[in-house]
Amino acid sequence: METAAALPSAASRRLVLEHARTMAEQADRHAVTLESVLAILRSTHLDDAAARRMAIDAATTALIRLRTVTDDERSTMLEPVVGAFARLRSDLNPLARFGGLDVQFVEPPATGRALPGEVAHAARAIVRTAVLALVETGTSRRVRVQWDCDGLNLLVGIRDDGPGELNQHDDSLRPIAEQVTALDGTLAVASTPGWGSSLDIRLPLDPPPAPDQLEDHVTLSTREREVLHLVASGARNRDIAAQLGVSDNTVKFHVSNLLRKTGTATRSELAALTR
């Protein structure tokens, strides 16, 4: 049975959060690669030989990227806003070409402030999640992605030409809402029936402080503290399970206990309360 213990050092907690973020980004990239390969193989515009060649190229590129990316690059480097946006375009290029979706990009100003790695990763993950959801539903033919920077926040706009039925509580937006909340950002959804939906997201460029205040008022076990920090970072259950070496059900059990002990109803509320 676990007993309460002192928190790990700040450096140790930071490394855990950075590793969780890296694992989440790798999972996102794997999803993009698999969706891209499927889109290529399903394309009616390519013969078998061409589809096989392009699928191999996409998988090879993803494998090379996986082997060359290091934790240090993701946790210490600032990304120029234009460079971060270019990486997003590269990630989505196969889907734009073969996924049956016209993805239009509005470039951010080159003079925008450099993005902290956590913010750049979150912004790309948010856009990828939205675009992959649109590809899976097949209800949209065109989506526009726009980034801007006001000096204090990264402003992300995503607009589609679908049926215009999205709302703030749509299940498909839950992962996006949790990521935005974990970074103290805001998400606004506007829909017009028959004309499409738009997502307007604001992400502060200065990441929120480490979530230590809540732990001064609620008795938590060592494992619950670890899960709490990872939930607050925006990590999903499967990523937390992989990081801690436990099962998904164990993570769900700890999250349920955290919700009960803190009196919160959702993961988003829990992440917000920690700050």
PDB file of C-alpha atoms in Angstrom, residues 9-255:
ATOM      1  CA  SER A   9      13.089  17.309  -6.590  1.00  0.00           C
ATOM      2  CA  ALA A  10      12.039  20.065  -8.974  1.00  0.00           C
ATOM      3  CA  ALA A  11      14.593  18.824 -11.497  1.00  0.00           C
ATOM      4  CA  SER A  12      13.194  15.274 -11.338  1.00  0.00           C
ATOM      5  CA  ARG A  13       9.622  16.477 -11.782  1.00  0.00           C
ATOM      6  CA  ARG A  14      10.670  18.601 -14.733  1.00  0.00           C
ATOM      7  CA  LEU A  15      12.349  15.618 -16.398  1.00  0.00           C
ATOM      8  CA  VAL A  16       9.214  13.489 -15.891  1.00  0.00           C
ATOM      9  CA  LEU A  17       7.008  16.149 -17.481  1.00  0.00           C
ATOM     10  CA  GLU A  18       9.422  16.689 -20.356  1.00  0.00           C
ATOM     11  CA  HIS A  19       9.565  12.954 -21.023  1.00  0.00           C
ATOM     12  CA  ALA A  20       5.764  12.697 -20.927  1.00  0.00           C
ATOM     13  CA  ARG A  21       5.516  15.539 -23.435  1.00  0.00           C
ATOM     14  CA  THR A  22       8.052  13.847 -25.706  1.00  0.00           C
ATOM     15  CA  MET A  23       6.130  10.565 -25.552  1.00  0.00           C
ATOM     16  CA  ALA A  24       2.884  12.383 -26.381  1.00  0.00           C
ATOM     17  CA  GLU A  25       4.485  14.069 -29.380  1.00  0.00           C
ATOM     18  CA  GLN A  26       5.849  10.749 -30.641  1.00  0.00           C
ATOM     19  CA  ALA A  27       2.369   9.213 -30.333  1.00  0.00           C
ATOM     20  CA  ASP A  28       0.919  12.116 -32.329  1.00  0.00           C
ATOM     21  CA  ARG A  29       3.550  11.684 -35.037  1.00  0.00           C
ATOM     22  CA  HIS A  30       2.884   7.948 -35.239  1.00  0.00           C
ATOM     23  CA  ALA A  31      -0.826   8.695 -35.720  1.00  0.00           C
ATOM     24  CA  VAL A  32      -0.064  11.189 -38.493  1.00  0.00           C
ATOM     25  CA  THR A  33       2.245   8.680 -40.223  1.00  0.00           C
ATOM     26  CA  LEU A  34      -0.320   5.883 -40.089  1.00  0.00           C
ATOM     27  CA  GLU A  35      -3.127   8.148 -41.337  1.00  0.00           C
ATOM     28  CA  SER A  36      -0.863   9.386 -44.132  1.00  0.00           C
ATOM     29  CA  VAL A  37       0.054   5.864 -45.230  1.00  0.00           C
ATOM     30  CA  LEU A  38      -3.629   4.854 -45.186  1.00  0.00           C
ATOM     31  CA  ALA A  39      -4.580   7.946 -47.190  1.00  0.00           C
ATOM     32  CA  ILE A  40      -1.932   7.117 -49.812  1.00  0.00           C
ATOM     33  CA  LEU A  41      -2.961   3.460 -50.087  1.00  0.00           C
ATOM     34  CA  ARG A  42      -6.664   4.397 -50.375  1.00  0.00           C
ATOM     35  CA  SER A  43      -6.087   7.074 -53.003  1.00  0.00           C
ATOM     36  CA  THR A  44      -7.866   6.454 -56.288  1.00  0.00           C
ATOM     37  CA  HIS A  45      -5.400   8.732 -58.100  1.00  0.00           C
ATOM     38  CA  LEU A  46      -2.399   6.397 -57.710  1.00  0.00           C
ATOM     39  CA  ASP A  47      -1.689   2.988 -59.211  1.00  0.00           C
ATOM     40  CA  ASP A  48      -0.418   0.170 -56.985  1.00  0.00           C
ATOM     41  CA  ALA A  49       3.262   0.758 -57.697  1.00  0.00           C
ATOM     42  CA  ALA A  50       3.085   4.502 -57.066  1.00  0.00           C
ATOM     43  CA  ALA A  51       1.045   4.043 -53.882  1.00  0.00           C
ATOM     44  CA  ARG A  52       3.497   1.457 -52.572  1.00  0.00           C
ATOM     45  CA  ARG A  53       6.474   3.698 -53.352  1.00  0.00           C
ATOM     46  CA  MET A  54       4.933   6.757 -51.671  1.00  0.00           C
ATOM     47  CA  ALA A  55       3.822   4.741 -48.628  1.00  0.00           C
ATOM     48  CA  ILE A  56       7.367   3.434 -48.214  1.00  0.00           C
ATOM     49  CA  ASP A  57       8.751   6.965 -48.522  1.00  0.00           C
ATOM     50  CA  ALA A  58       6.333   8.272 -45.871  1.00  0.00           C
ATOM     51  CA  ALA A  59       7.172   5.453 -43.456  1.00  0.00           C
ATOM     52  CA  THR A  60      10.922   5.839 -44.058  1.00  0.00           C
ATOM     53  CA  THR A  61      10.799   9.581 -43.443  1.00  0.00           C
ATOM     54  CA  ALA A  62       8.899   9.049 -40.193  1.00  0.00           C
ATOM     55  CA  LEU A  63      11.368   6.386 -39.052  1.00  0.00           C
ATOM     56  CA  ILE A  64      14.358   8.632 -39.735  1.00  0.00           C
ATOM     57  CA  ARG A  65      12.714  11.488 -37.839  1.00  0.00           C
ATOM     58  CA  LEU A  66      11.966   9.193 -34.887  1.00  0.00           C
ATOM     59  CA  ARG A  67      15.573   8.036 -34.680  1.00  0.00           C
ATOM     60  CA  THR A  68      17.109  11.498 -34.939  1.00  0.00           C
ATOM     61  CA  VAL A  69      14.910  13.493 -32.547  1.00  0.00           C
ATOM     62  CA  THR A  70      16.326  13.749 -28.999  1.00  0.00           C
ATOM     63  CA  ASP A  71      14.823  14.781 -25.683  1.00  0.00           C
ATOM     64  CA  ASP A  72      17.237  17.709 -25.422  1.00  0.00           C
ATOM     65  CA  GLU A  73      16.045  19.207 -28.701  1.00  0.00           C
ATOM     66  CA  ARG A  74      12.421  19.144 -27.567  1.00  0.00           C
ATOM     67  CA  SER A  75      12.928  20.404 -24.030  1.00  0.00           C
ATOM     68  CA  THR A  76      15.526  23.169 -24.387  1.00  0.00           C
ATOM     69  CA  MET A  77      15.160  24.776 -27.821  1.00  0.00           C
ATOM     70  CA  LEU A  78      12.894  27.675 -28.627  1.00  0.00           C
ATOM     71  CA  GLU A  79      11.202  27.353 -32.007  1.00  0.00           C
ATOM     72  CA  PRO A  80      10.742  30.386 -34.276  1.00  0.00           C
ATOM     73  CA  VAL A  81       7.030  30.670 -34.973  1.00  0.00           C
ATOM     74  CA  VAL A  82       7.615  30.330 -38.732  1.00  0.00           C
ATOM     75  CA  GLY A  83       9.747  27.219 -38.220  1.00  0.00           C
ATOM     76  CA  ALA A  84       7.181  25.643 -35.902  1.00  0.00           C
ATOM     77  CA  PHE A  85       4.471  26.300 -38.496  1.00  0.00           C
ATOM     78  CA  ALA A  86       6.665  24.803 -41.239  1.00  0.00           C
ATOM     79  CA  ARG A  87       6.947  21.593 -39.196  1.00  0.00           C
ATOM     80  CA  LEU A  88       3.159  21.492 -38.970  1.00  0.00           C
ATOM     81  CA  ARG A  89       2.830  21.859 -42.737  1.00  0.00           C
ATOM     82  CA  SER A  90       5.327  19.045 -43.228  1.00  0.00           C
ATOM     83  CA  ASP A  91       3.377  16.778 -40.846  1.00  0.00           C
ATOM     84  CA  LEU A  92       0.081  17.434 -42.628  1.00  0.00           C
ATOM     85  CA  ASN A  93       1.386  17.435 -46.198  1.00  0.00           C
ATOM     86  CA  PRO A  94       0.554  13.744 -46.931  1.00  0.00           C
ATOM     87  CA  LEU A  95      -2.985  14.196 -45.591  1.00  0.00           C
ATOM     88  CA  ALA A  96      -3.424  17.371 -47.605  1.00  0.00           C
ATOM     89  CA  ARG A  97      -2.319  15.556 -50.764  1.00  0.00           C
ATOM     90  CA  PHE A  98      -4.008  12.172 -50.367  1.00  0.00           C
ATOM     91  CA  GLY A  99      -6.592  12.453 -47.597  1.00  0.00           C
ATOM     92  CA  GLY A 100      -9.320  14.035 -49.707  1.00  0.00           C
ATOM     93  CA  LEU A 101      -9.102  17.251 -47.677  1.00  0.00           C
ATOM     94  CA  ASP A 102      -7.937  20.608 -49.020  1.00  0.00           C
ATOM     95  CA  VAL A 103      -5.768  22.032 -46.218  1.00  0.00           C
ATOM     96  CA  GLN A 104      -4.990  25.736 -46.631  1.00  0.00           C
ATOM     97  CA  PHE A 105      -2.267  27.359 -44.523  1.00  0.00           C
ATOM     98  CA  VAL A 106      -2.077  31.035 -43.566  1.00  0.00           C
ATOM     99  CA  GLU A 107       1.544  31.774 -42.655  1.00  0.00           C
ATOM    100  CA  PRO A 108       2.305  33.523 -39.345  1.00  0.00           C
ATOM    101  CA  PRO A 109       4.345  36.762 -39.424  1.00  0.00           C
ATOM    102  CA  ALA A 110       8.084  36.108 -39.528  1.00  0.00           C
ATOM    103  CA  THR A 111       8.640  38.644 -36.746  1.00  0.00           C
ATOM    104  CA  GLY A 112       6.606  36.703 -34.188  1.00  0.00           C
ATOM    105  CA  ARG A 113       8.173  35.781 -30.854  1.00  0.00           C
ATOM    106  CA  ALA A 114       9.877  32.375 -30.669  1.00  0.00           C
ATOM    107  CA  LEU A 115       7.682  29.669 -29.161  1.00  0.00           C
ATOM    108  CA  PRO A 116       8.644  27.608 -26.091  1.00  0.00           C
ATOM    109  CA  GLY A 117       8.882  23.940 -27.036  1.00  0.00           C
ATOM    110  CA  GLU A 118       5.829  23.016 -24.955  1.00  0.00           C
ATOM    111  CA  VAL A 119       3.648  25.614 -26.682  1.00  0.00           C
ATOM    112  CA  ALA A 120       4.901  24.745 -30.174  1.00  0.00           C
ATOM    113  CA  HIS A 121       4.257  21.045 -29.570  1.00  0.00           C
ATOM    114  CA  ALA A 122       0.783  21.668 -28.151  1.00  0.00           C
ATOM    115  CA  ALA A 123      -0.202  23.917 -31.056  1.00  0.00           C
ATOM    116  CA  ARG A 124       0.885  21.331 -33.639  1.00  0.00           C
ATOM    117  CA  ALA A 125      -0.836  18.520 -31.733  1.00  0.00           C
ATOM    118  CA  ILE A 126      -4.061  20.534 -31.536  1.00  0.00           C
ATOM    119  CA  VAL A 127      -4.115  21.207 -35.272  1.00  0.00           C
ATOM    120  CA  ARG A 128      -3.200  17.603 -36.132  1.00  0.00           C
ATOM    121  CA  THR A 129      -5.965  16.291 -33.877  1.00  0.00           C
ATOM    122  CA  ALA A 130      -8.511  18.583 -35.522  1.00  0.00           C
ATOM    123  CA  VAL A 131      -7.460  17.739 -39.081  1.00  0.00           C
ATOM    124  CA  LEU A 132      -7.327  13.982 -38.413  1.00  0.00           C
ATOM    125  CA  ALA A 133     -10.840  14.180 -36.946  1.00  0.00           C
ATOM    126  CA  LEU A 134     -12.063  15.928 -40.090  1.00  0.00           C
ATOM    127  CA  VAL A 135     -10.461  13.268 -42.296  1.00  0.00           C
ATOM    128  CA  GLU A 136     -12.109  10.486 -40.273  1.00  0.00           C
ATOM    129  CA  THR A 137     -15.594  12.024 -40.369  1.00  0.00           C
ATOM    130  CA  GLY A 138     -15.405  12.877 -44.065  1.00  0.00           C
ATOM    131  CA  THR A 139     -17.841  15.774 -43.605  1.00  0.00           C
ATOM    132  CA  SER A 140     -15.468  18.567 -44.672  1.00  0.00           C
ATOM    133  CA  ARG A 141     -13.739  19.209 -47.965  1.00  0.00           C
ATOM    134  CA  ARG A 142     -11.643  22.204 -46.967  1.00  0.00           C
ATOM    135  CA  VAL A 143      -9.962  23.420 -43.791  1.00  0.00           C
ATOM    136  CA  ARG A 144      -7.951  26.579 -43.183  1.00  0.00           C
ATOM    137  CA  VAL A 145      -5.207  26.695 -40.549  1.00  0.00           C
ATOM    138  CA  GLN A 146      -3.913  30.050 -39.361  1.00  0.00           C
ATOM    139  CA  TRP A 147      -1.305  31.011 -36.756  1.00  0.00           C
ATOM    140  CA  ASP A 148      -0.518  34.473 -35.422  1.00  0.00           C
ATOM    141  CA  CYS A 149       1.376  35.878 -32.450  1.00  0.00           C
ATOM    142  CA  ASP A 150       0.524  38.982 -30.435  1.00  0.00           C
ATOM    143  CA  GLY A 151       3.738  38.929 -28.389  1.00  0.00           C
ATOM    144  CA  LEU A 152       2.123  37.265 -25.372  1.00  0.00           C
ATOM    145  CA  ASN A 153       0.047  34.490 -26.964  1.00  0.00           C
ATOM    146  CA  LEU A 154       0.051  32.135 -29.920  1.00  0.00           C
ATOM    147  CA  LEU A 155      -3.272  32.528 -31.713  1.00  0.00           C
ATOM    148  CA  VAL A 156      -4.455  29.441 -33.615  1.00  0.00           C
ATOM    149  CA  GLY A 157      -7.429  29.486 -35.969  1.00  0.00           C
ATOM    150  CA  ILE A 158      -8.936  26.365 -37.571  1.00  0.00           C
ATOM    151  CA  ARG A 159     -11.946  26.694 -39.885  1.00  0.00           C
ATOM    152  CA  ASP A 160     -13.700  24.073 -42.016  1.00  0.00           C
ATOM    153  CA  ASP A 161     -16.534  24.032 -44.543  1.00  0.00           C
ATOM    154  CA  GLY A 162     -18.421  21.156 -42.911  1.00  0.00           C
ATOM    155  CA  PRO A 163     -22.047  21.006 -41.735  1.00  0.00           C
ATOM    156  CA  GLY A 164     -21.423  23.589 -38.996  1.00  0.00           C
ATOM    157  CA  GLU A 165     -22.537  21.381 -36.103  1.00  0.00           C
ATOM    158  CA  LEU A 166     -19.543  21.568 -33.751  1.00  0.00           C
ATOM    159  CA  ASN A 167     -19.977  23.033 -30.279  1.00  0.00           C
ATOM    160  CA  GLN A 168     -17.839  23.552 -27.179  1.00  0.00           C
ATOM    161  CA  HIS A 169     -18.925  20.210 -25.671  1.00  0.00           C
ATOM    162  CA  ASP A 170     -18.425  18.012 -28.742  1.00  0.00           C
ATOM    163  CA  ASP A 171     -16.596  14.767 -27.871  1.00  0.00           C
ATOM    164  CA  SER A 172     -14.179  15.203 -30.778  1.00  0.00           C
ATOM    165  CA  LEU A 173     -12.947  18.460 -29.204  1.00  0.00           C
ATOM    166  CA  ARG A 174     -12.287  16.991 -25.753  1.00  0.00           C
ATOM    167  CA  PRO A 175      -8.576  16.180 -26.362  1.00  0.00           C
ATOM    168  CA  ILE A 176      -8.071  19.687 -27.753  1.00  0.00           C
ATOM    169  CA  ALA A 177      -9.860  21.310 -24.811  1.00  0.00           C
ATOM    170  CA  GLU A 178      -7.715  19.371 -22.325  1.00  0.00           C
ATOM    171  CA  GLN A 179      -4.483  20.428 -24.039  1.00  0.00           C
ATOM    172  CA  VAL A 180      -5.582  24.064 -24.149  1.00  0.00           C
ATOM    173  CA  THR A 181      -6.605  24.037 -20.477  1.00  0.00           C
ATOM    174  CA  ALA A 182      -3.300  22.455 -19.427  1.00  0.00           C
ATOM    175  CA  LEU A 183      -1.491  25.481 -20.888  1.00  0.00           C
ATOM    176  CA  ASP A 184      -3.845  28.080 -19.351  1.00  0.00           C
ATOM    177  CA  GLY A 185      -5.214  28.840 -22.811  1.00  0.00           C
ATOM    178  CA  THR A 186      -8.719  29.457 -24.088  1.00  0.00           C
ATOM    179  CA  LEU A 187     -10.824  27.709 -26.747  1.00  0.00           C
ATOM    180  CA  ALA A 188     -13.796  29.275 -28.526  1.00  0.00           C
ATOM    181  CA  VAL A 189     -16.001  27.375 -30.996  1.00  0.00           C
ATOM    182  CA  ALA A 190     -18.361  29.041 -33.457  1.00  0.00           C
ATOM    183  CA  SER A 191     -20.569  27.187 -35.950  1.00  0.00           C
ATOM    184  CA  THR A 192     -22.986  28.229 -38.659  1.00  0.00           C
ATOM    185  CA  PRO A 193     -25.246  25.423 -39.953  1.00  0.00           C
ATOM    186  CA  GLY A 194     -24.389  24.708 -43.571  1.00  0.00           C
ATOM    187  CA  TRP A 195     -21.328  26.966 -43.554  1.00  0.00           C
ATOM    188  CA  GLY A 196     -18.836  25.277 -41.267  1.00  0.00           C
ATOM    189  CA  SER A 197     -17.202  25.676 -37.881  1.00  0.00           C
ATOM    190  CA  SER A 198     -14.237  27.612 -36.543  1.00  0.00           C
ATOM    191  CA  LEU A 199     -11.963  27.037 -33.567  1.00  0.00           C
ATOM    192  CA  ASP A 200     -10.145  30.021 -32.088  1.00  0.00           C
ATOM    193  CA  ILE A 201      -7.430  29.088 -29.620  1.00  0.00           C
ATOM    194  CA  ARG A 202      -5.191  31.279 -27.474  1.00  0.00           C
ATOM    195  CA  LEU A 203      -2.058  29.725 -25.947  1.00  0.00           C
ATOM    196  CA  PRO A 204       0.083  31.857 -23.590  1.00  0.00           C
ATOM    197  CA  LEU A 205       3.747  31.846 -24.604  1.00  0.00           C
ATOM    198  CA  ASP A 206       4.866  31.689 -20.974  1.00  0.00           C
ATOM    199  CA  PRO A 207       4.039  28.178 -19.651  1.00  0.00           C
ATOM    200  CA  PRO A 208       2.141  27.958 -16.348  1.00  0.00           C
ATOM    201  CA  PRO A 209       4.133  27.226 -13.159  1.00  0.00           C
ATOM    202  CA  ALA A 210       4.556  23.717 -11.817  1.00  0.00           C
ATOM    203  CA  PRO A 211       1.410  22.515  -9.994  1.00  0.00           C
ATOM    204  CA  ASP A 212       2.581  22.436  -6.359  1.00  0.00           C
ATOM    205  CA  GLN A 213      -0.052  24.536  -4.587  1.00  0.00           C
ATOM    206  CA  LEU A 214      -2.827  21.918  -4.591  1.00  0.00           C
ATOM    207  CA  GLU A 215      -0.605  19.369  -2.881  1.00  0.00           C
ATOM    208  CA  ASP A 216      -0.306  21.619   0.173  1.00  0.00           C
ATOM    209  CA  HIS A 217      -4.036  21.181   0.857  1.00  0.00           C
ATOM    210  CA  VAL A 218      -4.848  17.615  -0.292  1.00  0.00           C
ATOM    211  CA  THR A 219      -3.237  14.411   1.012  1.00  0.00           C
ATOM    212  CA  LEU A 220      -1.916  12.443  -1.959  1.00  0.00           C
ATOM    213  CA  SER A 221       0.111   9.279  -2.302  1.00  0.00           C
ATOM    214  CA  THR A 222       3.406   9.316  -4.141  1.00  0.00           C
ATOM    215  CA  ARG A 223       1.813   7.736  -7.214  1.00  0.00           C
ATOM    216  CA  GLU A 224      -1.111  10.158  -7.142  1.00  0.00           C
ATOM    217  CA  ARG A 225       1.342  13.065  -7.130  1.00  0.00           C
ATOM    218  CA  GLU A 226       3.062  11.641 -10.194  1.00  0.00           C
ATOM    219  CA  VAL A 227      -0.241  11.138 -12.024  1.00  0.00           C
ATOM    220  CA  LEU A 228      -1.401  14.631 -11.027  1.00  0.00           C
ATOM    221  CA  HIS A 229       1.665  16.292 -12.543  1.00  0.00           C
ATOM    222  CA  LEU A 230       1.299  14.316 -15.772  1.00  0.00           C
ATOM    223  CA  VAL A 231      -2.421  15.080 -16.044  1.00  0.00           C
ATOM    224  CA  ALA A 232      -1.634  18.773 -15.522  1.00  0.00           C
ATOM    225  CA  SER A 233       0.915  18.596 -18.348  1.00  0.00           C
ATOM    226  CA  GLY A 234      -1.825  17.449 -20.752  1.00  0.00           C
ATOM    227  CA  ALA A 235      -0.655  13.824 -20.998  1.00  0.00           C
ATOM    228  CA  ARG A 236      -3.279  11.218 -21.876  1.00  0.00           C
ATOM    229  CA  ASN A 237      -3.921   8.035 -19.878  1.00  0.00           C
ATOM    230  CA  ARG A 238      -1.976   5.771 -22.226  1.00  0.00           C
ATOM    231  CA  ASP A 239       1.008   8.142 -22.162  1.00  0.00           C
ATOM    232  CA  ILE A 240       0.913   8.321 -18.369  1.00  0.00           C
ATOM    233  CA  ALA A 241       0.706   4.516 -18.191  1.00  0.00           C
ATOM    234  CA  ALA A 242       3.726   4.157 -20.491  1.00  0.00           C
ATOM    235  CA  GLN A 243       5.719   6.712 -18.499  1.00  0.00           C
ATOM    236  CA  LEU A 244       4.979   5.160 -15.096  1.00  0.00           C
ATOM    237  CA  GLY A 245       5.068   1.536 -16.221  1.00  0.00           C
ATOM    238  CA  VAL A 246       1.508   0.732 -15.141  1.00  0.00           C
ATOM    239  CA  SER A 247      -1.707  -0.267 -16.908  1.00  0.00           C
ATOM    240  CA  ASP A 248      -4.303   2.111 -18.337  1.00  0.00           C
ATOM    241  CA  ASN A 249      -6.786   0.868 -15.722  1.00  0.00           C
ATOM    242  CA  THR A 250      -4.373   1.767 -12.926  1.00  0.00           C
ATOM    243  CA  VAL A 251      -4.064   5.287 -14.305  1.00  0.00           C
ATOM    244  CA  LYS A 252      -7.861   5.567 -14.501  1.00  0.00           C
ATOM    245  CA  PHE A 253      -8.080   4.443 -10.869  1.00  0.00           C
ATOM    246  CA  HIS A 254      -5.613   7.145  -9.739  1.00  0.00           C
ATOM    247  CA  VAL A 255      -7.323   9.833 -11.819  1.00  0.00           C
TER     248      VAL A 255
END
